PDB file of C-alpha atoms in Angstrom:
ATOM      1  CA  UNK A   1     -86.936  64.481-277.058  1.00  0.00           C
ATOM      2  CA  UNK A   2     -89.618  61.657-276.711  1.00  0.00           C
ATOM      3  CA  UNK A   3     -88.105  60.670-273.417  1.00  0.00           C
ATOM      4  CA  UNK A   4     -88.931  64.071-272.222  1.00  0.00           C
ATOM      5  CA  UNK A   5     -92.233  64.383-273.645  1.00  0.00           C
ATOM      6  CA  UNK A   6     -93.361  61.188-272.245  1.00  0.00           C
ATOM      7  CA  UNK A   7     -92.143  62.271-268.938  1.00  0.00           C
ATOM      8  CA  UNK A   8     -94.175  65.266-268.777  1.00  0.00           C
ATOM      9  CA  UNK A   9     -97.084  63.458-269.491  1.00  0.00           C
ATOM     10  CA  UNK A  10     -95.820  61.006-266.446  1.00  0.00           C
ATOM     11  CA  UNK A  11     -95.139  63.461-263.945  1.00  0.00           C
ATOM     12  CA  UNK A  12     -98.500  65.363-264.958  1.00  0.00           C
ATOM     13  CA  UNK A  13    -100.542  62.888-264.330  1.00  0.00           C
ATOM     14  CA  UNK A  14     -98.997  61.668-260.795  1.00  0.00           C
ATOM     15  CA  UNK A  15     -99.455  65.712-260.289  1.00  0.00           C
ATOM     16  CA  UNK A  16    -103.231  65.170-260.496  1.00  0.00           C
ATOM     17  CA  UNK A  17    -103.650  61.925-258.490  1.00  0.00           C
ATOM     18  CA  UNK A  18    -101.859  63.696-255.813  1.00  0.00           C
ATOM     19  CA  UNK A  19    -104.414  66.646-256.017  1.00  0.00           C
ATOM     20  CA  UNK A  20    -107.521  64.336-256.772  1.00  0.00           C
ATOM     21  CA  UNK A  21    -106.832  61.940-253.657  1.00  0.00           C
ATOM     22  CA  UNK A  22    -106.405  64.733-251.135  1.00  0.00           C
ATOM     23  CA  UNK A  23    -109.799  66.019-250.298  1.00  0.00           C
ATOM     24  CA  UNK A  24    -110.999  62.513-250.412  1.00  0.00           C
ATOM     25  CA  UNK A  25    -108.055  60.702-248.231  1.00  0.00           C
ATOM     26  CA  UNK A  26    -108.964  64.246-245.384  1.00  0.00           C
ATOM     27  CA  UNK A  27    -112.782  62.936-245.564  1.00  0.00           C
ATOM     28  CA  UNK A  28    -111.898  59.603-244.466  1.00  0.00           C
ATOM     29  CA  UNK A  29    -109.743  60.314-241.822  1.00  0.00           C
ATOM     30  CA  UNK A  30    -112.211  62.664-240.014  1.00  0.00           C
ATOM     31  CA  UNK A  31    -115.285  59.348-240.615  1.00  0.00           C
ATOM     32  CA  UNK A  32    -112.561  56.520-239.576  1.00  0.00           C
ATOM     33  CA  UNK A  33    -113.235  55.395-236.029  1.00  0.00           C
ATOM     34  CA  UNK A  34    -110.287  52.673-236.769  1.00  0.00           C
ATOM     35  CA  UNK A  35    -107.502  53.649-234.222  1.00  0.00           C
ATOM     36  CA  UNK A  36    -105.127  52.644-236.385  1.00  0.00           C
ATOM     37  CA  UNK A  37    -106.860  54.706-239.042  1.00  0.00           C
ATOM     38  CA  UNK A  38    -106.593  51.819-241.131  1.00  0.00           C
ATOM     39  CA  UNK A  39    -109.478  53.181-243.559  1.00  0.00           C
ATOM     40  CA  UNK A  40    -107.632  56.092-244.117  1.00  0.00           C
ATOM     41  CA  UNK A  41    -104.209  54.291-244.229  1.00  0.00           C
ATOM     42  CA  UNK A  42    -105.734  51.775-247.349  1.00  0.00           C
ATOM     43  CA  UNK A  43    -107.011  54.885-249.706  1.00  0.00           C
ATOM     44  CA  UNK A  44    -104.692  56.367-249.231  1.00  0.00           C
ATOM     45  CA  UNK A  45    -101.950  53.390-250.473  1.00  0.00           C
ATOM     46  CA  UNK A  46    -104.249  53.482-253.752  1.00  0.00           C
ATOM     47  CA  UNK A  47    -102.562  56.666-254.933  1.00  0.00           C
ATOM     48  CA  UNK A  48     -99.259  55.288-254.738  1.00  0.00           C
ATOM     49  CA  UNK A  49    -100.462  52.068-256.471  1.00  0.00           C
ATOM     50  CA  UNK A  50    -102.416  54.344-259.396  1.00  0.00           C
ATOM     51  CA  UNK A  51     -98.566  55.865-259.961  1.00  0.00           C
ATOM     52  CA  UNK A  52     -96.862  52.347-260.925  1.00  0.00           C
ATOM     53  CA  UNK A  53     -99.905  52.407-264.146  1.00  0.00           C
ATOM     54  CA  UNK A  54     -99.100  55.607-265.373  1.00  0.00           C
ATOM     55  CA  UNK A  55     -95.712  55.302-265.880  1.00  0.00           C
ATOM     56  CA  UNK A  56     -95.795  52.784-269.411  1.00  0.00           C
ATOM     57  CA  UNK A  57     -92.340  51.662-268.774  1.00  0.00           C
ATOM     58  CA  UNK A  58     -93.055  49.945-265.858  1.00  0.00           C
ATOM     59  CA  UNK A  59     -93.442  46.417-265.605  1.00  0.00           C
ATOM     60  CA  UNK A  60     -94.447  45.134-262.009  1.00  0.00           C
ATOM     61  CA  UNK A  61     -94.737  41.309-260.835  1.00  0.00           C
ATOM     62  CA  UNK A  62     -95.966  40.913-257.604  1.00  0.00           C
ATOM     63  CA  UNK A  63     -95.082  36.926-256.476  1.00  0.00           C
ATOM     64  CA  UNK A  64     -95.369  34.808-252.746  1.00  0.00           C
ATOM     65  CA  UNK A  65     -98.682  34.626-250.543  1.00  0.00           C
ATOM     66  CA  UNK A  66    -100.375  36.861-249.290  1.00  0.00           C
ATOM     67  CA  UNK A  67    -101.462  36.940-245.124  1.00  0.00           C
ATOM     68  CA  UNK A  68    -104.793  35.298-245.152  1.00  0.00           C
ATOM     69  CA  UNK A  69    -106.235  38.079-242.862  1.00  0.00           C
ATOM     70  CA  UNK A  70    -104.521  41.769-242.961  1.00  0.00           C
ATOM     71  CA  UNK A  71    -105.445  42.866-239.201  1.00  0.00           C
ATOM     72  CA  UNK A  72    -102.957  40.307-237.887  1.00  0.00           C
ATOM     73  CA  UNK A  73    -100.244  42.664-237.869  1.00  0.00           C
ATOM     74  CA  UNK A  74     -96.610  41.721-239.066  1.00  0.00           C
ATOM     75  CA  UNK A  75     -93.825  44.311-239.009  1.00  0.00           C
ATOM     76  CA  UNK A  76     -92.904  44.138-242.763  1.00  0.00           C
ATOM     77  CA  UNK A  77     -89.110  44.303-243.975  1.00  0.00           C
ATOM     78  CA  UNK A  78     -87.738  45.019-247.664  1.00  0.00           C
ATOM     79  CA  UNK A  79     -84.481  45.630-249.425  1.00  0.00           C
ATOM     80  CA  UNK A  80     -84.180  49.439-250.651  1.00  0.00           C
ATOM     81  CA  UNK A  81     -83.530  50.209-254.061  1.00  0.00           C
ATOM     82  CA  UNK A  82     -85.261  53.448-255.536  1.00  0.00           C
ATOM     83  CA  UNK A  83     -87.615  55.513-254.431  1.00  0.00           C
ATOM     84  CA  UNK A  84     -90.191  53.673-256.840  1.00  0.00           C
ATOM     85  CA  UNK A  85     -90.098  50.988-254.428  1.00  0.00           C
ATOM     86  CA  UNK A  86     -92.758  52.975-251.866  1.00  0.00           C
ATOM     87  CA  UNK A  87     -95.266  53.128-254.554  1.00  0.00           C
ATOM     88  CA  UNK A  88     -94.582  49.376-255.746  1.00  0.00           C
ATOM     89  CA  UNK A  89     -95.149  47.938-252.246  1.00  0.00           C
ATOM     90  CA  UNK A  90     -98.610  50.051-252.095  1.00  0.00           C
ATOM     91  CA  UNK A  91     -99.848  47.868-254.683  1.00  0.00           C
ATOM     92  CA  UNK A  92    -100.178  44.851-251.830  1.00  0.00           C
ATOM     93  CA  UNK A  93    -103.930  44.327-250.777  1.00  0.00           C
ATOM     94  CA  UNK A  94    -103.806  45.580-247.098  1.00  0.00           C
ATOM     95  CA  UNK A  95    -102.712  48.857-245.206  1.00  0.00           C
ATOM     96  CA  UNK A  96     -99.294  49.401-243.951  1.00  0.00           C
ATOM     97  CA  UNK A  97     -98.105  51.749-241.524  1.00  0.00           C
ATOM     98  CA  UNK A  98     -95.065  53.286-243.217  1.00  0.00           C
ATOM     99  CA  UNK A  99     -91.854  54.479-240.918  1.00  0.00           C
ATOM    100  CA  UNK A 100     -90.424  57.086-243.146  1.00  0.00           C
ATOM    101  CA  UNK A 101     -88.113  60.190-242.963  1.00  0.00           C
ATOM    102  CA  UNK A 102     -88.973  63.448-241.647  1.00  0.00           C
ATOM    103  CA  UNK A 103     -88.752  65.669-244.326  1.00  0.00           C
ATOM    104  CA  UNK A 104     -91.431  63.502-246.797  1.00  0.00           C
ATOM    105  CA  UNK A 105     -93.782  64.560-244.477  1.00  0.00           C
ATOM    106  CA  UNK A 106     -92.848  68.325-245.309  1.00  0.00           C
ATOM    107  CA  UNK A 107     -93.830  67.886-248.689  1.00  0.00           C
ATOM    108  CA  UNK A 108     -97.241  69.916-249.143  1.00  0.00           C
ATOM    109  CA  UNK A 109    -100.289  67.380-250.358  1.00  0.00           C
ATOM    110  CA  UNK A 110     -98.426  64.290-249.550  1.00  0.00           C
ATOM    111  CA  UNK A 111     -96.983  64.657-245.893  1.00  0.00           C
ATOM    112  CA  UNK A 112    -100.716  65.604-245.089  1.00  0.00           C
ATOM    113  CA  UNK A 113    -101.866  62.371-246.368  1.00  0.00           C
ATOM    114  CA  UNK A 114     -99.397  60.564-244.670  1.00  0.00           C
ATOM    115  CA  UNK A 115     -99.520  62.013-241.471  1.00  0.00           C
ATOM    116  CA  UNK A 116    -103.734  61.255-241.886  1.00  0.00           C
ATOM    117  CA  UNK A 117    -102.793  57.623-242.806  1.00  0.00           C
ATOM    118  CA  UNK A 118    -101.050  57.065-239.333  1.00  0.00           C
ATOM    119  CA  UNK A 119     -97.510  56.542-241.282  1.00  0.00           C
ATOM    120  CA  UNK A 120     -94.640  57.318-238.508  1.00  0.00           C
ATOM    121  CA  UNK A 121     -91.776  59.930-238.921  1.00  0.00           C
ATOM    122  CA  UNK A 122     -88.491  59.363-238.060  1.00  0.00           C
ATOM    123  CA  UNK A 123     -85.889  62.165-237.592  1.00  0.00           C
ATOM    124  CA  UNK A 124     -82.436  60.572-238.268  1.00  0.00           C
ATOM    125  CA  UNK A 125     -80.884  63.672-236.743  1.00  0.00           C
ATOM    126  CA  UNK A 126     -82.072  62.973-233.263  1.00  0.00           C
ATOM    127  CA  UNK A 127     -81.369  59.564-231.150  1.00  0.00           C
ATOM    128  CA  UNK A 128     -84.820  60.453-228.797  1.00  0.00           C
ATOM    129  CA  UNK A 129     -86.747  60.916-231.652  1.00  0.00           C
ATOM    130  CA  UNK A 130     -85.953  57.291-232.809  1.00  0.00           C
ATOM    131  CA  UNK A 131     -87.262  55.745-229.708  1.00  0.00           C
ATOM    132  CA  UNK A 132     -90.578  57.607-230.136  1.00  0.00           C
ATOM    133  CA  UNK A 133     -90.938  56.196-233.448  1.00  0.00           C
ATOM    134  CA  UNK A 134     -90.718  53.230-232.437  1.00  0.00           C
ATOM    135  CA  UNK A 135     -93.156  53.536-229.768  1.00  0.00           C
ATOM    136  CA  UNK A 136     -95.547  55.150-232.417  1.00  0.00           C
ATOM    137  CA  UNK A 137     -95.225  51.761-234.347  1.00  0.00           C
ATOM    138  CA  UNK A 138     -95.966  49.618-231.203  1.00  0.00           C
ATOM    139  CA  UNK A 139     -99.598  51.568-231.011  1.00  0.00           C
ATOM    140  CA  UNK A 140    -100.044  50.448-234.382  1.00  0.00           C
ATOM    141  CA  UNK A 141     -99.264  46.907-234.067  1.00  0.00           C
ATOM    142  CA  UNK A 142    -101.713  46.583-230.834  1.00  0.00           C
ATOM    143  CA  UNK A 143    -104.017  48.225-233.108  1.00  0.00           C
ATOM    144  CA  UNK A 144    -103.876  45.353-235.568  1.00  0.00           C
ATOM    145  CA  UNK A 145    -101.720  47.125-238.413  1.00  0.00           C
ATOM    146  CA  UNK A 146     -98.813  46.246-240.228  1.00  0.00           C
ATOM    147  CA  UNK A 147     -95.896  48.702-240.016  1.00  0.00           C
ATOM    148  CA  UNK A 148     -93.542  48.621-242.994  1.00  0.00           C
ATOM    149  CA  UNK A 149     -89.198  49.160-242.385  1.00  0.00           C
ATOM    150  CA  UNK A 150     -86.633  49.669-244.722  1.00  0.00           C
ATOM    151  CA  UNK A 151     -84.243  48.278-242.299  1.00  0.00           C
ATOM    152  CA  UNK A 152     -80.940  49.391-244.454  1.00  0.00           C
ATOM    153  CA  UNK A 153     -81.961  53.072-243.963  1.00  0.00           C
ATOM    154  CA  UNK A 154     -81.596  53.951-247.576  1.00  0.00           C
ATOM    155  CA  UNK A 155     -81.148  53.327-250.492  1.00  0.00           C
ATOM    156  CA  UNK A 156     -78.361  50.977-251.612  1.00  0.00           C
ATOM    157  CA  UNK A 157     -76.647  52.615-254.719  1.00  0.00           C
ATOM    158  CA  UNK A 158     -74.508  49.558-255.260  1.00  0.00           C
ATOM    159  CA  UNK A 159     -77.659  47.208-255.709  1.00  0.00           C
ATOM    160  CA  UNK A 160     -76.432  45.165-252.544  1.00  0.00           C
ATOM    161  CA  UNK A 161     -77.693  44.528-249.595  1.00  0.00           C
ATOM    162  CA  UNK A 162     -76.389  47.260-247.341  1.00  0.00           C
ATOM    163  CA  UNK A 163     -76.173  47.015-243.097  1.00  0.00           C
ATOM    164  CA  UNK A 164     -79.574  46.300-241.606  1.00  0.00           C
ATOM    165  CA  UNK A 165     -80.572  47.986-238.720  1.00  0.00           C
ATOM    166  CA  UNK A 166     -82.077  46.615-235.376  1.00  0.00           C
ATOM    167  CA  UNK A 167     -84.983  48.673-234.926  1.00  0.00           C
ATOM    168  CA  UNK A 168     -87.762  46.237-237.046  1.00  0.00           C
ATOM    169  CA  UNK A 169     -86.348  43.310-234.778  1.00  0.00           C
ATOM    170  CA  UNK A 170     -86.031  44.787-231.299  1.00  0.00           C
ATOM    171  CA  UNK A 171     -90.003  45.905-232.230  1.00  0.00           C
ATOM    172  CA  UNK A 172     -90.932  42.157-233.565  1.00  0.00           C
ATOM    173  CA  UNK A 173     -89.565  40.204-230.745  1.00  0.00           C
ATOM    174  CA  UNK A 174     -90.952  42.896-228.081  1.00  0.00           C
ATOM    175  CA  UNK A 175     -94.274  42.397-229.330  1.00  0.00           C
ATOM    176  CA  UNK A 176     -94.244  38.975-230.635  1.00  0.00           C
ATOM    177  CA  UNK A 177     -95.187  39.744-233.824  1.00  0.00           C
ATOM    178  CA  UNK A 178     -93.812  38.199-236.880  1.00  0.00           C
ATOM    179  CA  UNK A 179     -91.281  39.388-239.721  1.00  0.00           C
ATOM    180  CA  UNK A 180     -92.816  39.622-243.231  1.00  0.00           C
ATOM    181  CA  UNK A 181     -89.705  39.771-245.607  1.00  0.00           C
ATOM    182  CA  UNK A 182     -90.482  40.878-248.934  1.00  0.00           C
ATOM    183  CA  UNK A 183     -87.563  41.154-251.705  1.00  0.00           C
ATOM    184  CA  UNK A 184     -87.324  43.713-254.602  1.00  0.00           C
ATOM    185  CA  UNK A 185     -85.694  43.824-257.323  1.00  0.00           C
ATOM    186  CA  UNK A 186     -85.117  45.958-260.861  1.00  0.00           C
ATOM    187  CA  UNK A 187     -86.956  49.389-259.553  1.00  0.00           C
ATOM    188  CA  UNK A 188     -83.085  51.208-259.261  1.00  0.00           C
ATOM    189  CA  UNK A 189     -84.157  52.461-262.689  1.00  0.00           C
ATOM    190  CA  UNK A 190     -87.544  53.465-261.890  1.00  0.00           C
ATOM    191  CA  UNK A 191     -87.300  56.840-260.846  1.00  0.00           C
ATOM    192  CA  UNK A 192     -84.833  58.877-262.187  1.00  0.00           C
ATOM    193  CA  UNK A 193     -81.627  60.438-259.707  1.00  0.00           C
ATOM    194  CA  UNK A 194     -81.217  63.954-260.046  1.00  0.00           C
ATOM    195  CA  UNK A 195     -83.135  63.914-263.269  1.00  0.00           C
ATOM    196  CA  UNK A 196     -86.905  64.668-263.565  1.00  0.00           C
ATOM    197  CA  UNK A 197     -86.201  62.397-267.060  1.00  0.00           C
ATOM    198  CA  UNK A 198     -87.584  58.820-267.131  1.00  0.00           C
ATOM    199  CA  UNK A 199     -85.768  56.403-269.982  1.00  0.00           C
ATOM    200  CA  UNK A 200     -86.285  52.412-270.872  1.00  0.00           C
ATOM    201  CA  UNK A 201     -88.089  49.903-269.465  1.00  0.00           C
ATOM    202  CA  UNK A 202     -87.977  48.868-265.991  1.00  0.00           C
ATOM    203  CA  UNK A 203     -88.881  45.060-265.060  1.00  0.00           C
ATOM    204  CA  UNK A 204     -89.516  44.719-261.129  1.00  0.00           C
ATOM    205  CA  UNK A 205     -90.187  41.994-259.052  1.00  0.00           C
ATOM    206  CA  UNK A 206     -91.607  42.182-255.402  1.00  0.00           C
ATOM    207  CA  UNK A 207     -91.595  38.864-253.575  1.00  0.00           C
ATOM    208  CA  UNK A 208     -93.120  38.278-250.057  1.00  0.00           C
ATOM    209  CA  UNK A 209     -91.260  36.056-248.352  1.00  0.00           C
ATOM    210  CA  UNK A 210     -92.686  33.142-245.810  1.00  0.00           C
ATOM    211  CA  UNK A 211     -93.047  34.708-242.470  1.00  0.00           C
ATOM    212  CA  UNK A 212     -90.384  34.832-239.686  1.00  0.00           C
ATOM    213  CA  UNK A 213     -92.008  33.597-236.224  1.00  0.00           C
ATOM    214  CA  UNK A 214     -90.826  35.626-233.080  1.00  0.00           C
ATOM    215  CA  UNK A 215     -92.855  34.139-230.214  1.00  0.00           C
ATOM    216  CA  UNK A 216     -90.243  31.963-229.080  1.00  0.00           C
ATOM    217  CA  UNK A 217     -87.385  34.692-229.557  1.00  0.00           C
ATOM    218  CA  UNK A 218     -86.252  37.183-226.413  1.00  0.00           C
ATOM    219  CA  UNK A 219     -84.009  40.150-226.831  1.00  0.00           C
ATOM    220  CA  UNK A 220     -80.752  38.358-226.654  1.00  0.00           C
ATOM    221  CA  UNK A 221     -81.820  36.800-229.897  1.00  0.00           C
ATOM    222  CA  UNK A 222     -82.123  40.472-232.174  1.00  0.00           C
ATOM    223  CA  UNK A 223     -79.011  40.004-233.917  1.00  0.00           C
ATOM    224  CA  UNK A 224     -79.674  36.492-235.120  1.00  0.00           C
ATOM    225  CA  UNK A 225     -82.977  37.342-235.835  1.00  0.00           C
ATOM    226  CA  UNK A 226     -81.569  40.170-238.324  1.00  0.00           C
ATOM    227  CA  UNK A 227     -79.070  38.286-239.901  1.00  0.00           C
ATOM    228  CA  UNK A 228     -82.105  35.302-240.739  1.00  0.00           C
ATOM    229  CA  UNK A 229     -84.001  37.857-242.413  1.00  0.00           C
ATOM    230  CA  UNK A 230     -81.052  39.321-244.159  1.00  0.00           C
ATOM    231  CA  UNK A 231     -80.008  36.560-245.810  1.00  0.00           C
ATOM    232  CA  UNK A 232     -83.268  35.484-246.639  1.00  0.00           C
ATOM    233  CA  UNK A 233     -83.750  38.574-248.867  1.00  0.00           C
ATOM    234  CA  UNK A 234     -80.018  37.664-250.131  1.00  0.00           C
ATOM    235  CA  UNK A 235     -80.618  34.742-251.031  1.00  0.00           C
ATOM    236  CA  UNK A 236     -83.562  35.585-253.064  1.00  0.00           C
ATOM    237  CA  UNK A 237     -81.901  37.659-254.677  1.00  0.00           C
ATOM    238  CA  UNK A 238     -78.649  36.063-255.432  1.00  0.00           C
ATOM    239  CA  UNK A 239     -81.044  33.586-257.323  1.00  0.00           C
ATOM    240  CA  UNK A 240     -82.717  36.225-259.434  1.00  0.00           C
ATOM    241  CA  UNK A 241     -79.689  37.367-260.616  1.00  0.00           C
ATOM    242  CA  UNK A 242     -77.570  34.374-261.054  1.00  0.00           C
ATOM    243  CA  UNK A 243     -75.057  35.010-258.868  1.00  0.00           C
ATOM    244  CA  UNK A 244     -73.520  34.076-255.492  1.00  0.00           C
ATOM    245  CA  UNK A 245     -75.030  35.423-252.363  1.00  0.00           C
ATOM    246  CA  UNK A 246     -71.542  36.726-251.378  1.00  0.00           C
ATOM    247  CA  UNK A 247     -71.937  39.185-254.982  1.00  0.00           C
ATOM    248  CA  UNK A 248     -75.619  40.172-253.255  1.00  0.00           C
ATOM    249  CA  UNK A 249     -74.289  40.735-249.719  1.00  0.00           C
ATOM    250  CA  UNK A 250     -72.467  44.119-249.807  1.00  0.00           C
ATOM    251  CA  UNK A 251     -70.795  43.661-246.045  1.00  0.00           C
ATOM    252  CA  UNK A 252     -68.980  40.688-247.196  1.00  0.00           C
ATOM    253  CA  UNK A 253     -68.599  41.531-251.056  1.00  0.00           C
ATOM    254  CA  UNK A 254     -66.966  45.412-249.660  1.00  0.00           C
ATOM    255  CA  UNK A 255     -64.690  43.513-247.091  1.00  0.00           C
ATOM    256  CA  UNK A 256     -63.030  41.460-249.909  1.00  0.00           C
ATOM    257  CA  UNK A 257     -62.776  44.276-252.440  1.00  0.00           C
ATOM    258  CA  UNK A 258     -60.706  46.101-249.730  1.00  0.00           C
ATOM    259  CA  UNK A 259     -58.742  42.818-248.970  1.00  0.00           C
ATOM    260  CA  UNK A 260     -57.969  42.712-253.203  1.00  0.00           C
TER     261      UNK A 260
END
């Protein structure tokens, strides 16, 4: 029964941040000049960062260095866990340019705001659509922002890393801009699965990794590229948890379960 009360109160009050941000995150859009909306982009990351502090059972460390100067753009990669992990990566300093699925940005209040804060769509369904995203985020990037992948494409429900995808690297080596890795761990608890119910305490750890350089790389290189990266978050996490990075790496950990 407490567990239920105390996630009213929770899901209240991230209610009426939503509603309290809006009219202010619509002003700033129509005053920001920024073409990458960047003004817009940062308030607007402050509402996701106010919903880690309302939730008591949350316990965020934030570790690694941060870029020195936001505007030089990096596309940003991250290990998926729970949907807490959106709202736990807001809390960085800087804007990001989120790519995200289609139908968040159907959700009244808050695909508004995201569509004002320049974050990009993506529409799984359709291939073209893909390639437009992508072009979206190269706007952004010559516009000195950050844009922000999940490169596994969802969540991982094992807690492994799952199959990245090429997209974040074909982007970073077309534009020369560097990878940002950043590692996460502890938020699968966060937010509850088909349950509106929070429970516990949840300890989560966000890491940025040192950056990737991709000046030197060409196209032939996207596959090594991904696989650096990959194992890099891994690795990271294979040390948090005391374990091998073959236990971390779900490719290689599914491929000997089906061997046994």
């Amino acid at each position: 029964m407490l567990d239920k009360i105390k996630s009213a109160y929770i899901w209240t009050a991230v209610s009426l941040l939503f509603l309290i941000w809006y009219p202010f995150v619509g002003i700033i859009y129509l005053f920001d000049r920024d073409k990458a909306k960047y003004n817009t982009g940062r308030f607007f990351r402050y509402v996701g960062s106010a919903m880690t502090y309302v939730n008591p059972g949350w316990n965020i460390t934030i570790e690694g260095e941060y870029p020195k100067n936001p505007r030089n753009p990096y596309i940003m990669v991250c290990n998926h866990l729970s949907n807490a992990d959106i709202p736990i990566i807001s809390r960085l300093p800087w804007d990001i340019k989120w790519i995200a699925k289609i139908e968040l940005f159907k959700v009244p209040l808050i695909g508004r705001m995201m569509t004002w804060a320049g974050d990009i769509p993506v529409d799984r369904a359709k291939k073209g659509k893909r390639e437009k995203t992508l072009f979206i985020a190269q706007d952004h990037l010559k516009n000195k922002a950050s844009v922000m992948f999940f490169p596994e494409g969802t969540r991982s429900k094992s807690r492994r890393v799952i199959r990245f995808t090429d997209g974040a690297f074909i982007l970073a080596i077309k534009n020369k801009v560097p990878i940002l890795p950043m590692v996460i761990d502890g938020s699968s608890d966060c937010l509850p699965k088909d349950s509106w119910v929070f429970t516990g305490q949840s300890n989560v750890v966000l890491k940025l990794l040192p950056p990737v350089e991709t000046a030197h790389l060409t196209k032939d290189d996207v596959g090594v590229l991904r696989d650096q990266v990959r194992n890099m978050i891994i690795n990271q996490l294979a040390e948090w948890r005391q374990t091998t990075p073959e236990e971390v790496d779900d490719l290689i950990y599914s491929a000997n379960n089906t061997d046994n």
